[in-house]
Short mmCIF file of C-alpha atoms in Angstrom, two decimals:
data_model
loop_
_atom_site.label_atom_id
_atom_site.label_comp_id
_atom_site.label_asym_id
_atom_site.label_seq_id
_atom_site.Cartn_x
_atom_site.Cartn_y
_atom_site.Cartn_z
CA UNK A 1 12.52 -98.60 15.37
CA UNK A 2 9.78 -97.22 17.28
CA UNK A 3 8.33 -93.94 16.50
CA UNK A 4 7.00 -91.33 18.72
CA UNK A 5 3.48 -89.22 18.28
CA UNK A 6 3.97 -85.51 18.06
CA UNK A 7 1.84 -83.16 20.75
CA UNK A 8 -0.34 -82.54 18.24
CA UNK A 9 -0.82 -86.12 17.39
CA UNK A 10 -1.14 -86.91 21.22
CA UNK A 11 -4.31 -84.72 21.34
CA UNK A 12 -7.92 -86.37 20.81
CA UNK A 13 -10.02 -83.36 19.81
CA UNK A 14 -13.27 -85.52 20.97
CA UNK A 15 -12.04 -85.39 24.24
CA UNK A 16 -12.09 -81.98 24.83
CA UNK A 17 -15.82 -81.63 26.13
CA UNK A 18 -14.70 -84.45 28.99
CA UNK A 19 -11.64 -81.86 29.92
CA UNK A 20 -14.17 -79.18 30.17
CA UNK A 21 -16.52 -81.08 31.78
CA UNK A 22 -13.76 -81.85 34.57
CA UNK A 23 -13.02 -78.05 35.38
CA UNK A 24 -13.97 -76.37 37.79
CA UNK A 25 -15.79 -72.73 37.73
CA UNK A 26 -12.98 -70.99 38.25
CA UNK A 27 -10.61 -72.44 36.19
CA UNK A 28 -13.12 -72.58 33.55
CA UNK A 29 -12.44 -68.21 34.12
CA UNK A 30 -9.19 -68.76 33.98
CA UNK A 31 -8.96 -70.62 30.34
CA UNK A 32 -11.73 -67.49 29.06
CA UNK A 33 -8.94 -65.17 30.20
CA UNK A 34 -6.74 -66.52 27.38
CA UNK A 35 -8.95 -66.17 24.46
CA UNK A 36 -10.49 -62.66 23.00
CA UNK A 37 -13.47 -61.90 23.92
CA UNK A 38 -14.67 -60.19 20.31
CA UNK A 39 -13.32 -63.14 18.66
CA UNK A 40 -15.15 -63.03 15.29
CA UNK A 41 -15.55 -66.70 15.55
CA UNK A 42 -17.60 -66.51 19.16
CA UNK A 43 -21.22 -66.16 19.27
CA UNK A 44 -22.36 -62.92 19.88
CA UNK A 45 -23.99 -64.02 22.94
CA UNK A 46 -20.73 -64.87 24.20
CA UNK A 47 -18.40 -61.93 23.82
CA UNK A 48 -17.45 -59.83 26.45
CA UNK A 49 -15.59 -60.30 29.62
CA UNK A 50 -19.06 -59.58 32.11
CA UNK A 51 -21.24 -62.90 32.78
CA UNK A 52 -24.40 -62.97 34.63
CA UNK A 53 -24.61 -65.53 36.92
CA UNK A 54 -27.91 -64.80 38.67
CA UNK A 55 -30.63 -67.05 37.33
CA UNK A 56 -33.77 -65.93 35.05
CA UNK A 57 -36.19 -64.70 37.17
CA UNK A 58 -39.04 -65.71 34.47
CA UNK A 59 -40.19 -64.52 30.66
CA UNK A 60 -40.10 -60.45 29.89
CA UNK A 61 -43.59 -58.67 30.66
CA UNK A 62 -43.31 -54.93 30.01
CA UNK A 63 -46.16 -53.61 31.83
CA UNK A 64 -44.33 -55.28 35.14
CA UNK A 65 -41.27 -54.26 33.83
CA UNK A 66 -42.56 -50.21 33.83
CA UNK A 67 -44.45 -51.16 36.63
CA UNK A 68 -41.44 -52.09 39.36
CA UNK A 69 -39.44 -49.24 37.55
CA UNK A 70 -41.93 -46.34 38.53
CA UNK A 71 -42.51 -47.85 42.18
CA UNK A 72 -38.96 -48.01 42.35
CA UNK A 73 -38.22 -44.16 41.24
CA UNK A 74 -41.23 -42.94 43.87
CA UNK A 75 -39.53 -45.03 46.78
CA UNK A 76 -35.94 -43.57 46.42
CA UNK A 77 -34.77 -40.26 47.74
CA UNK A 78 -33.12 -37.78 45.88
CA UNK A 79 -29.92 -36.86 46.33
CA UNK A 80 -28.53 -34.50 48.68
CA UNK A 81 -27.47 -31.52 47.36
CA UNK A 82 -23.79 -30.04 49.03
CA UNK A 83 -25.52 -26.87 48.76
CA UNK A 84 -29.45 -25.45 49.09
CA UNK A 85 -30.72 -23.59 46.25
CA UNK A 86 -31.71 -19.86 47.03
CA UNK A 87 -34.00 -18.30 45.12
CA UNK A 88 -32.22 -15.68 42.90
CA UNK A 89 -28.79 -17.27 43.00
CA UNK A 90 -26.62 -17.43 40.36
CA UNK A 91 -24.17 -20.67 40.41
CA UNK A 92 -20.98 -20.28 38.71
CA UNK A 93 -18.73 -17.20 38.00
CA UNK A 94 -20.74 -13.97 36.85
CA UNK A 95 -19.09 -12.65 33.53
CA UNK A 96 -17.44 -9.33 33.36
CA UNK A 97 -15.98 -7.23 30.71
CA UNK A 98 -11.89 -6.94 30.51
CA UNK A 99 -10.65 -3.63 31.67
CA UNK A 100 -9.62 -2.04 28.26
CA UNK A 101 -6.41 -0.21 29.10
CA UNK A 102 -6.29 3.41 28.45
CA UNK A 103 -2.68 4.32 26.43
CA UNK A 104 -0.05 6.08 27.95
CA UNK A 105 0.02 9.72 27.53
CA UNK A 106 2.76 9.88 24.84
CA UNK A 107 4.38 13.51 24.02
CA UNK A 108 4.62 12.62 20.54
CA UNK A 109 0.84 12.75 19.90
CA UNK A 110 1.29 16.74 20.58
CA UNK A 111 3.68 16.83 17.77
CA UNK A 112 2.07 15.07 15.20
CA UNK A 113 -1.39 16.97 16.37
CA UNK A 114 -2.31 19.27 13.35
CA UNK A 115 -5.66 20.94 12.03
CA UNK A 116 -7.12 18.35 10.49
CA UNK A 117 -7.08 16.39 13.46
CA UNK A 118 -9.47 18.85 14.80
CA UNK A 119 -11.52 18.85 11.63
CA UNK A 120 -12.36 15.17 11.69
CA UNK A 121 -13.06 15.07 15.36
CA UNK A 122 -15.59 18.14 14.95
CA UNK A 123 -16.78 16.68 11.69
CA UNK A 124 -20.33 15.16 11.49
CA UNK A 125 -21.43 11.54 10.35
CA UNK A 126 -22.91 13.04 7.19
CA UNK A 127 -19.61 14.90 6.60
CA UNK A 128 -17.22 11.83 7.29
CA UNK A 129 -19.63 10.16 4.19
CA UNK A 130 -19.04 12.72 1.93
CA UNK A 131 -15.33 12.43 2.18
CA UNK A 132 -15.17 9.01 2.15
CA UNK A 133 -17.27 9.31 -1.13
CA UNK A 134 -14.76 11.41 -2.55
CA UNK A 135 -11.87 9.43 -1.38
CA UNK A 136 -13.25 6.30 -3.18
CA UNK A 137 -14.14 4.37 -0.36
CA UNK A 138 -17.29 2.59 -2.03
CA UNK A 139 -17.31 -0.07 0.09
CA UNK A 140 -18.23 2.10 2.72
CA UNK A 141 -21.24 4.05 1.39
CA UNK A 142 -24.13 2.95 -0.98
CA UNK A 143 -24.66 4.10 -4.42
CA UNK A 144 -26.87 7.07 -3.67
CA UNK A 145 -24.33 8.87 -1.40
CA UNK A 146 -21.24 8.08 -3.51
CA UNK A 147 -22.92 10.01 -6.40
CA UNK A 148 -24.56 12.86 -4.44
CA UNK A 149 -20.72 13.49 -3.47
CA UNK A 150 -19.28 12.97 -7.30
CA UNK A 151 -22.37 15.39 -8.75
CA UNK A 152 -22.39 18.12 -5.84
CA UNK A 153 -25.90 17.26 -4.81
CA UNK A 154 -27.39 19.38 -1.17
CA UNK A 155 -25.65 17.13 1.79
CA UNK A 156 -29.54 15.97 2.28
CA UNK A 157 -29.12 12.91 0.08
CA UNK A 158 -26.39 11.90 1.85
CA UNK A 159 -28.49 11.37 4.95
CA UNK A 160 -28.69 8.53 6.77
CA UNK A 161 -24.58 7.73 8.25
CA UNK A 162 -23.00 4.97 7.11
CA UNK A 163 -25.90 2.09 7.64
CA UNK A 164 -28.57 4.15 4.70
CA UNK A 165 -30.18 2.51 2.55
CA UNK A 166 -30.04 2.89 -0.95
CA UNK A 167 -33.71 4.52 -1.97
CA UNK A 168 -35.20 4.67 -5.46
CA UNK A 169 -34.83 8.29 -7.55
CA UNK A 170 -37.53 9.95 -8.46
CA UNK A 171 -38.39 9.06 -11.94
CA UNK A 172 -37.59 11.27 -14.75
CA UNK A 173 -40.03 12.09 -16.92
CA UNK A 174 -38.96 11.85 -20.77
CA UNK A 175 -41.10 13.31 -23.30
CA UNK A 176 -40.90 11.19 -25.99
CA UNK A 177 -39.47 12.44 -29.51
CA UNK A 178 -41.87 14.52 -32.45
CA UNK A 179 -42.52 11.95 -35.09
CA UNK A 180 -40.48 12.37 -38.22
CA UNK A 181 -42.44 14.75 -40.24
CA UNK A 182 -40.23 14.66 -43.69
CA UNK A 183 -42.55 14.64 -46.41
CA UNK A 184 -41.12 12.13 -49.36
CA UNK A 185 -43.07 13.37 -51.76
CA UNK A 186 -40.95 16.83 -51.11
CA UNK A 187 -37.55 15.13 -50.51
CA UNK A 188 -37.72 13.65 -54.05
CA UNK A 189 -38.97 16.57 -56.34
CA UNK A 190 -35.93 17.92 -54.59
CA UNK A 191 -33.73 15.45 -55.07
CA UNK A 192 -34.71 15.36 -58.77
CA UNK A 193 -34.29 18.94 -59.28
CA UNK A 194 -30.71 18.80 -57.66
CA UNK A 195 -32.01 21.36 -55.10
CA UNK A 196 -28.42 22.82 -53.47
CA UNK A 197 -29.84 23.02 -50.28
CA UNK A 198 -30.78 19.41 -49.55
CA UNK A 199 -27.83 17.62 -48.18
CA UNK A 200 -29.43 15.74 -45.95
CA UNK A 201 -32.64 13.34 -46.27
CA UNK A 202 -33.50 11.74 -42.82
CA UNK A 203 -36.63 9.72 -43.33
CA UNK A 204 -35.75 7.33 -40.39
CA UNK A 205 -39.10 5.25 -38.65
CA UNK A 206 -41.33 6.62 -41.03
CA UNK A 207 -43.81 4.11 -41.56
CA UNK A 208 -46.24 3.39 -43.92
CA UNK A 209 -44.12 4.25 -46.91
CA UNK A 210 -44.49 1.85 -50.22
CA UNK A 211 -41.84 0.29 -51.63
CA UNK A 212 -42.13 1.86 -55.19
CA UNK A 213 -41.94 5.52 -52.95
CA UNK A 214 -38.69 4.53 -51.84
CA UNK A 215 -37.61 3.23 -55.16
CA UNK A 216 -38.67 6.60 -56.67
CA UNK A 217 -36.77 8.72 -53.70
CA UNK A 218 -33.42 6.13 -54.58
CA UNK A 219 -33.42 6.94 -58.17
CA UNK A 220 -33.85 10.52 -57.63
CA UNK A 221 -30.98 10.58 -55.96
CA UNK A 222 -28.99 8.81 -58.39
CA UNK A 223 -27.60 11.93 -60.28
CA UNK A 224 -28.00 14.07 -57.52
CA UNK A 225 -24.64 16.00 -56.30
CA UNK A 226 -25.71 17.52 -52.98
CA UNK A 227 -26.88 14.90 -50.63
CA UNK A 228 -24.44 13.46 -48.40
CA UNK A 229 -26.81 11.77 -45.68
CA UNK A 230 -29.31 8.98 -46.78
CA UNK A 231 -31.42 8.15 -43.37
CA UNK A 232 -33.36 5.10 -44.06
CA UNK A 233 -33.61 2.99 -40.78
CA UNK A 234 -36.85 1.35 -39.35
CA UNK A 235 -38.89 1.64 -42.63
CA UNK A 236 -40.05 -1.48 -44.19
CA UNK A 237 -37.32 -1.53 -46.66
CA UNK A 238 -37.57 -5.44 -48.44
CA UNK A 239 -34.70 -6.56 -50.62
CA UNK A 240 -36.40 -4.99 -53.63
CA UNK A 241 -35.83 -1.65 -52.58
CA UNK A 242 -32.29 -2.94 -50.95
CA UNK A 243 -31.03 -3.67 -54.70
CA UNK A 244 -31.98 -0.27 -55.70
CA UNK A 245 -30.15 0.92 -52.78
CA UNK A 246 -27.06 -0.65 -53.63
CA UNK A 247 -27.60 0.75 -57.22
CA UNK A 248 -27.75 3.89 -56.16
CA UNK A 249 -24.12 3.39 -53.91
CA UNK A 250 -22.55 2.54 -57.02
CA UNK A 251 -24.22 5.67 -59.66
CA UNK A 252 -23.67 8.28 -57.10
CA UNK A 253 -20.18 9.50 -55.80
CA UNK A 254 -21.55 12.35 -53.46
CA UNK A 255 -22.67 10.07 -50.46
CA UNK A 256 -20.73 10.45 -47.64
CA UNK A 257 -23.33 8.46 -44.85
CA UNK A 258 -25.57 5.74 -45.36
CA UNK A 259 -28.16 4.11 -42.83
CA UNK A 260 -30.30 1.36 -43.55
CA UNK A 261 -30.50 -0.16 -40.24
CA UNK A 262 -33.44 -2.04 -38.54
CA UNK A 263 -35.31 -3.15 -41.29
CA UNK A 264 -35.80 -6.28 -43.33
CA UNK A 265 -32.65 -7.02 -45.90
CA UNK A 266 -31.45 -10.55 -46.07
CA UNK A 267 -28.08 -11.43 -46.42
CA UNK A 268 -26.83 -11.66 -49.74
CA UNK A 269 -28.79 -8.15 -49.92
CA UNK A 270 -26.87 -6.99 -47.30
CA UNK A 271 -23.44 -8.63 -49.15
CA UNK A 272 -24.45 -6.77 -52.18
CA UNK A 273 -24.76 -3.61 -50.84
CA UNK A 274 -21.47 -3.46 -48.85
CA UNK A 275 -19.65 -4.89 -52.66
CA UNK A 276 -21.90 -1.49 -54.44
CA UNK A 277 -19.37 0.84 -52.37
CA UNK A 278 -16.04 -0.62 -54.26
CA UNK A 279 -17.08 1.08 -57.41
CA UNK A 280 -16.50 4.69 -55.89
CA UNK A 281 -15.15 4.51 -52.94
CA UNK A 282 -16.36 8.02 -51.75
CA UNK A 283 -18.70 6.38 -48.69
CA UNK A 284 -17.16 7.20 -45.39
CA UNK A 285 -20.31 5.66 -43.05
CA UNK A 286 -22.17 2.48 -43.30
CA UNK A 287 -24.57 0.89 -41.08
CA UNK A 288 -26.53 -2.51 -41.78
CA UNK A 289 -27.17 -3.79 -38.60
CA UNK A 290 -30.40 -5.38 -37.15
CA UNK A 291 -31.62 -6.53 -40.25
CA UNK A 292 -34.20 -9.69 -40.83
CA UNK A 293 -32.14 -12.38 -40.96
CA UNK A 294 -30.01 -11.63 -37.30
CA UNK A 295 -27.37 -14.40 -38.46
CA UNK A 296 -26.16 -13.47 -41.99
CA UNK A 297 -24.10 -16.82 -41.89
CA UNK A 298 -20.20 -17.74 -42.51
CA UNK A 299 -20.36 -17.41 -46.48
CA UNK A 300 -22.38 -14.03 -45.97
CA UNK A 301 -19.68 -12.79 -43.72
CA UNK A 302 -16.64 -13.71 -45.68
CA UNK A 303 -17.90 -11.60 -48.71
CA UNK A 304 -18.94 -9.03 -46.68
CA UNK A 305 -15.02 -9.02 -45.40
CA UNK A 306 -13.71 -9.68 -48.62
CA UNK A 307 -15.53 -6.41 -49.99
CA UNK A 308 -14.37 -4.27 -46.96
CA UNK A 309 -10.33 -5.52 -47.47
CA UNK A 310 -10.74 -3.67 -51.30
CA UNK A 311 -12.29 -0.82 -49.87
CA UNK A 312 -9.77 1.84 -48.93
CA UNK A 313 -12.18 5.08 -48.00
CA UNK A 314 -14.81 3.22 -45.75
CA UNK A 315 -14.31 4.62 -42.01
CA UNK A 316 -17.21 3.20 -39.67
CA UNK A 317 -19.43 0.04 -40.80
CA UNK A 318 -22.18 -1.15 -38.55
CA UNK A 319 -22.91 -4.66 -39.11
CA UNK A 320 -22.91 -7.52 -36.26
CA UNK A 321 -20.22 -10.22 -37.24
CA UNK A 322 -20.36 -13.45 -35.90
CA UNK A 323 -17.21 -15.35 -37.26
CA UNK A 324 -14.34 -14.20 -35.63
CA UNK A 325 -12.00 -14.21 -39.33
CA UNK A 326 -14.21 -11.91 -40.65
CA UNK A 327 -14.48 -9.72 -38.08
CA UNK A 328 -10.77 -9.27 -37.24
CA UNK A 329 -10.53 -9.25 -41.10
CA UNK A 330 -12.80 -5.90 -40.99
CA UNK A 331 -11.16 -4.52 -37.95
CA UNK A 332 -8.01 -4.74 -39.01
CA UNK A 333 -9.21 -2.54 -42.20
CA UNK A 334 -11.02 -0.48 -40.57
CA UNK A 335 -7.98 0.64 -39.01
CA UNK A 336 -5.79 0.73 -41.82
CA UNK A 337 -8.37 3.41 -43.27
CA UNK A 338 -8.68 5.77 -40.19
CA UNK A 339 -4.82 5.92 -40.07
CA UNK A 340 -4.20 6.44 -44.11
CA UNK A 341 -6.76 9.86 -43.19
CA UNK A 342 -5.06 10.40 -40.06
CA UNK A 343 -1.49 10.75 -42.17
CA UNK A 344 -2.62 12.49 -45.33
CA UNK A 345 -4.06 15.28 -42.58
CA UNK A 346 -1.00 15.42 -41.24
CA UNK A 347 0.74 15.67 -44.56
CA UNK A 348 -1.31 18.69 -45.86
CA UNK A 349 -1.36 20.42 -42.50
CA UNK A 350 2.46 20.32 -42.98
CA UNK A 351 2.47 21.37 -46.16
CA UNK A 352 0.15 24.26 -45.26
CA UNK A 353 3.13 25.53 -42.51
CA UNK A 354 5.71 25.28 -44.96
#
């Protein structure tokens, strides 16, 4: 049985150059109409629909190139223009602002017309700022206005309208404070003689003073009943004189206020002296802060907050926590204390009504 040969198998691909070879121009067009012209597979030479079929007129020189390119661009003419150009003539459509239409006269406007109307149409700019001041319009005004309104300064300040600047006060002169002229010496022949007038020792940013001075002023106020305010901040006290100050907390039961801040305790110092108040529990005020050691550290903290949870007459402590258990821990006493007072005040006024 004889078999037959497929188109495909009928096909010689060797012979395809002789059928190009026997086509013609045109239908060699005709055949490049059927296949894509950015065919991936094409040369690049070859893609595109446009073929030039003038022949090279010889290798590229530039110079003859820019040379036939400027004689050309002398020799043409330009084009005619529809229309001459006249000196001062403007081409297009001149712009114009819209016609803003005026409102109707409307009857109602005489109704609602009241006094105030006329008030804010006679008012000036400076007033207008001034009210808006008032008002709370801040984002209207700059600082200096809005507070020469609040304080009842002269209307000059408020010069300017609503585009003033803000300008720079005039700087106030502070004198600076009298140095603390306590004498020590004084303070503690008092203190040792339990005088009934000293109640107060203030000896805050003295400096210079030794530390067996401030020992000797501690001590002497050890059995003293009078004094209710120790100031001792910003004078060189070391732990040394830090330990006598928390033996003094726990000998004396008269202390109401104690300040030893800004000077240069560490922080078990610090821990001990916050612990001295348990043994009384007559000190109302503390304050510690700004010390030598800035961080007194987690174990520091949680004795300090363990002392202040027994304590049950302490009322303000200065001291910068940086844990958060401790603080909340100290807060939360804190608390507790100012509303026991609060209740036994209420209590005895009560009683004194009855």
């Amino acid at each position: 049985m004889a078999t037959t040969k497929t188109s495909e198998e009928s096909v010689n691909i060797d012979d395809f150059d002789a059928l190009l070879a026997a086509l013609s121009a045109e239908e060699l067009e005709n055949v490049n109409d059927f296949i894509d012209p950015e065919h991936s597979y094409l040369p690049a030479s070859d893609r595109g629909n446009y073929r030039m079929h003038k022949t090279p007129t010889g290798p590229y020189d530039r110079n003859k190139l820019l040379g036939f390119l400027t004689e050309q661009g002398q020799s043409e003419k330009d084009w005619e223009e529809q229309k001459p150009f006249l000196p001062g003539e403007k081409k297009g459509k001149v712009w114009q602002a819209p016609e803003v239409a005026k409102p109707a006269h409307d009857e109602e406007d005489e109704l609602t017309h009241t006094e105030w109307d006329d008030l804010l149409t006679n008012a000036t700019e400076t007033e207008i700022v001034e009210l808006a001041a008032i008002l709370g319009f801040t984002g209207l005004i700059n600082q200096v206005q809005y507070h020469a309104a609040v304080t009842d300064k002269p209307t000059s300040t408020n010069a300017g309208g609503w585009n003033a600047a803000a300008k720079m006060e005039p700087l106030k002169l502070i004198p600076p404070e009298p140095d603390n002229m306590t004498n020590v010496e004084e303070c503690i022949a008092k203190a040792k003689a339990n005088d009934k007038e000293l109640t107060k020792i203030n000896i805050n940013n003295i400096q210079g003073i030794k530390p067996d001075v401030l020992n000797d002023l501690l001590n002497a106020i050890k059995d003293n009943t009078h004094v209710e305010v120790l100031a001792m901040a910003n004078v060189g006290m070391t732990d040394g004189v830090g330990r006598s100050l928390a033996e003094l907390i726990e000998a004396n039961s008269t202390l109401k206020t104690v300040n030893a801040q800004s000077n240069r305790l560490t922080g078990a110092v610090v821990a001990e002296i916050v612990r001295s108040t348990l043994k009384n529990q007559t000190l109302v005020e503390l304050r510690l802060s700004n010390q030598r050691s800035q961080i007194l550290g987690n174990r520091v903290e949680m004795e300090v907050a363990d002392a202040i949870v027994q304590n049950n007459t302490l009322l303000r402590l200065n001291l910068q926590f940086d844990t958060l258990g401790p603080r909340v821990r100290v807060t939360e006493k804190l608390k507790q204390n100012l509303d026991a007072l609060r209740k036994k005040r209420l209590a005895s006024k009560q009683e004194e009504t009855k």
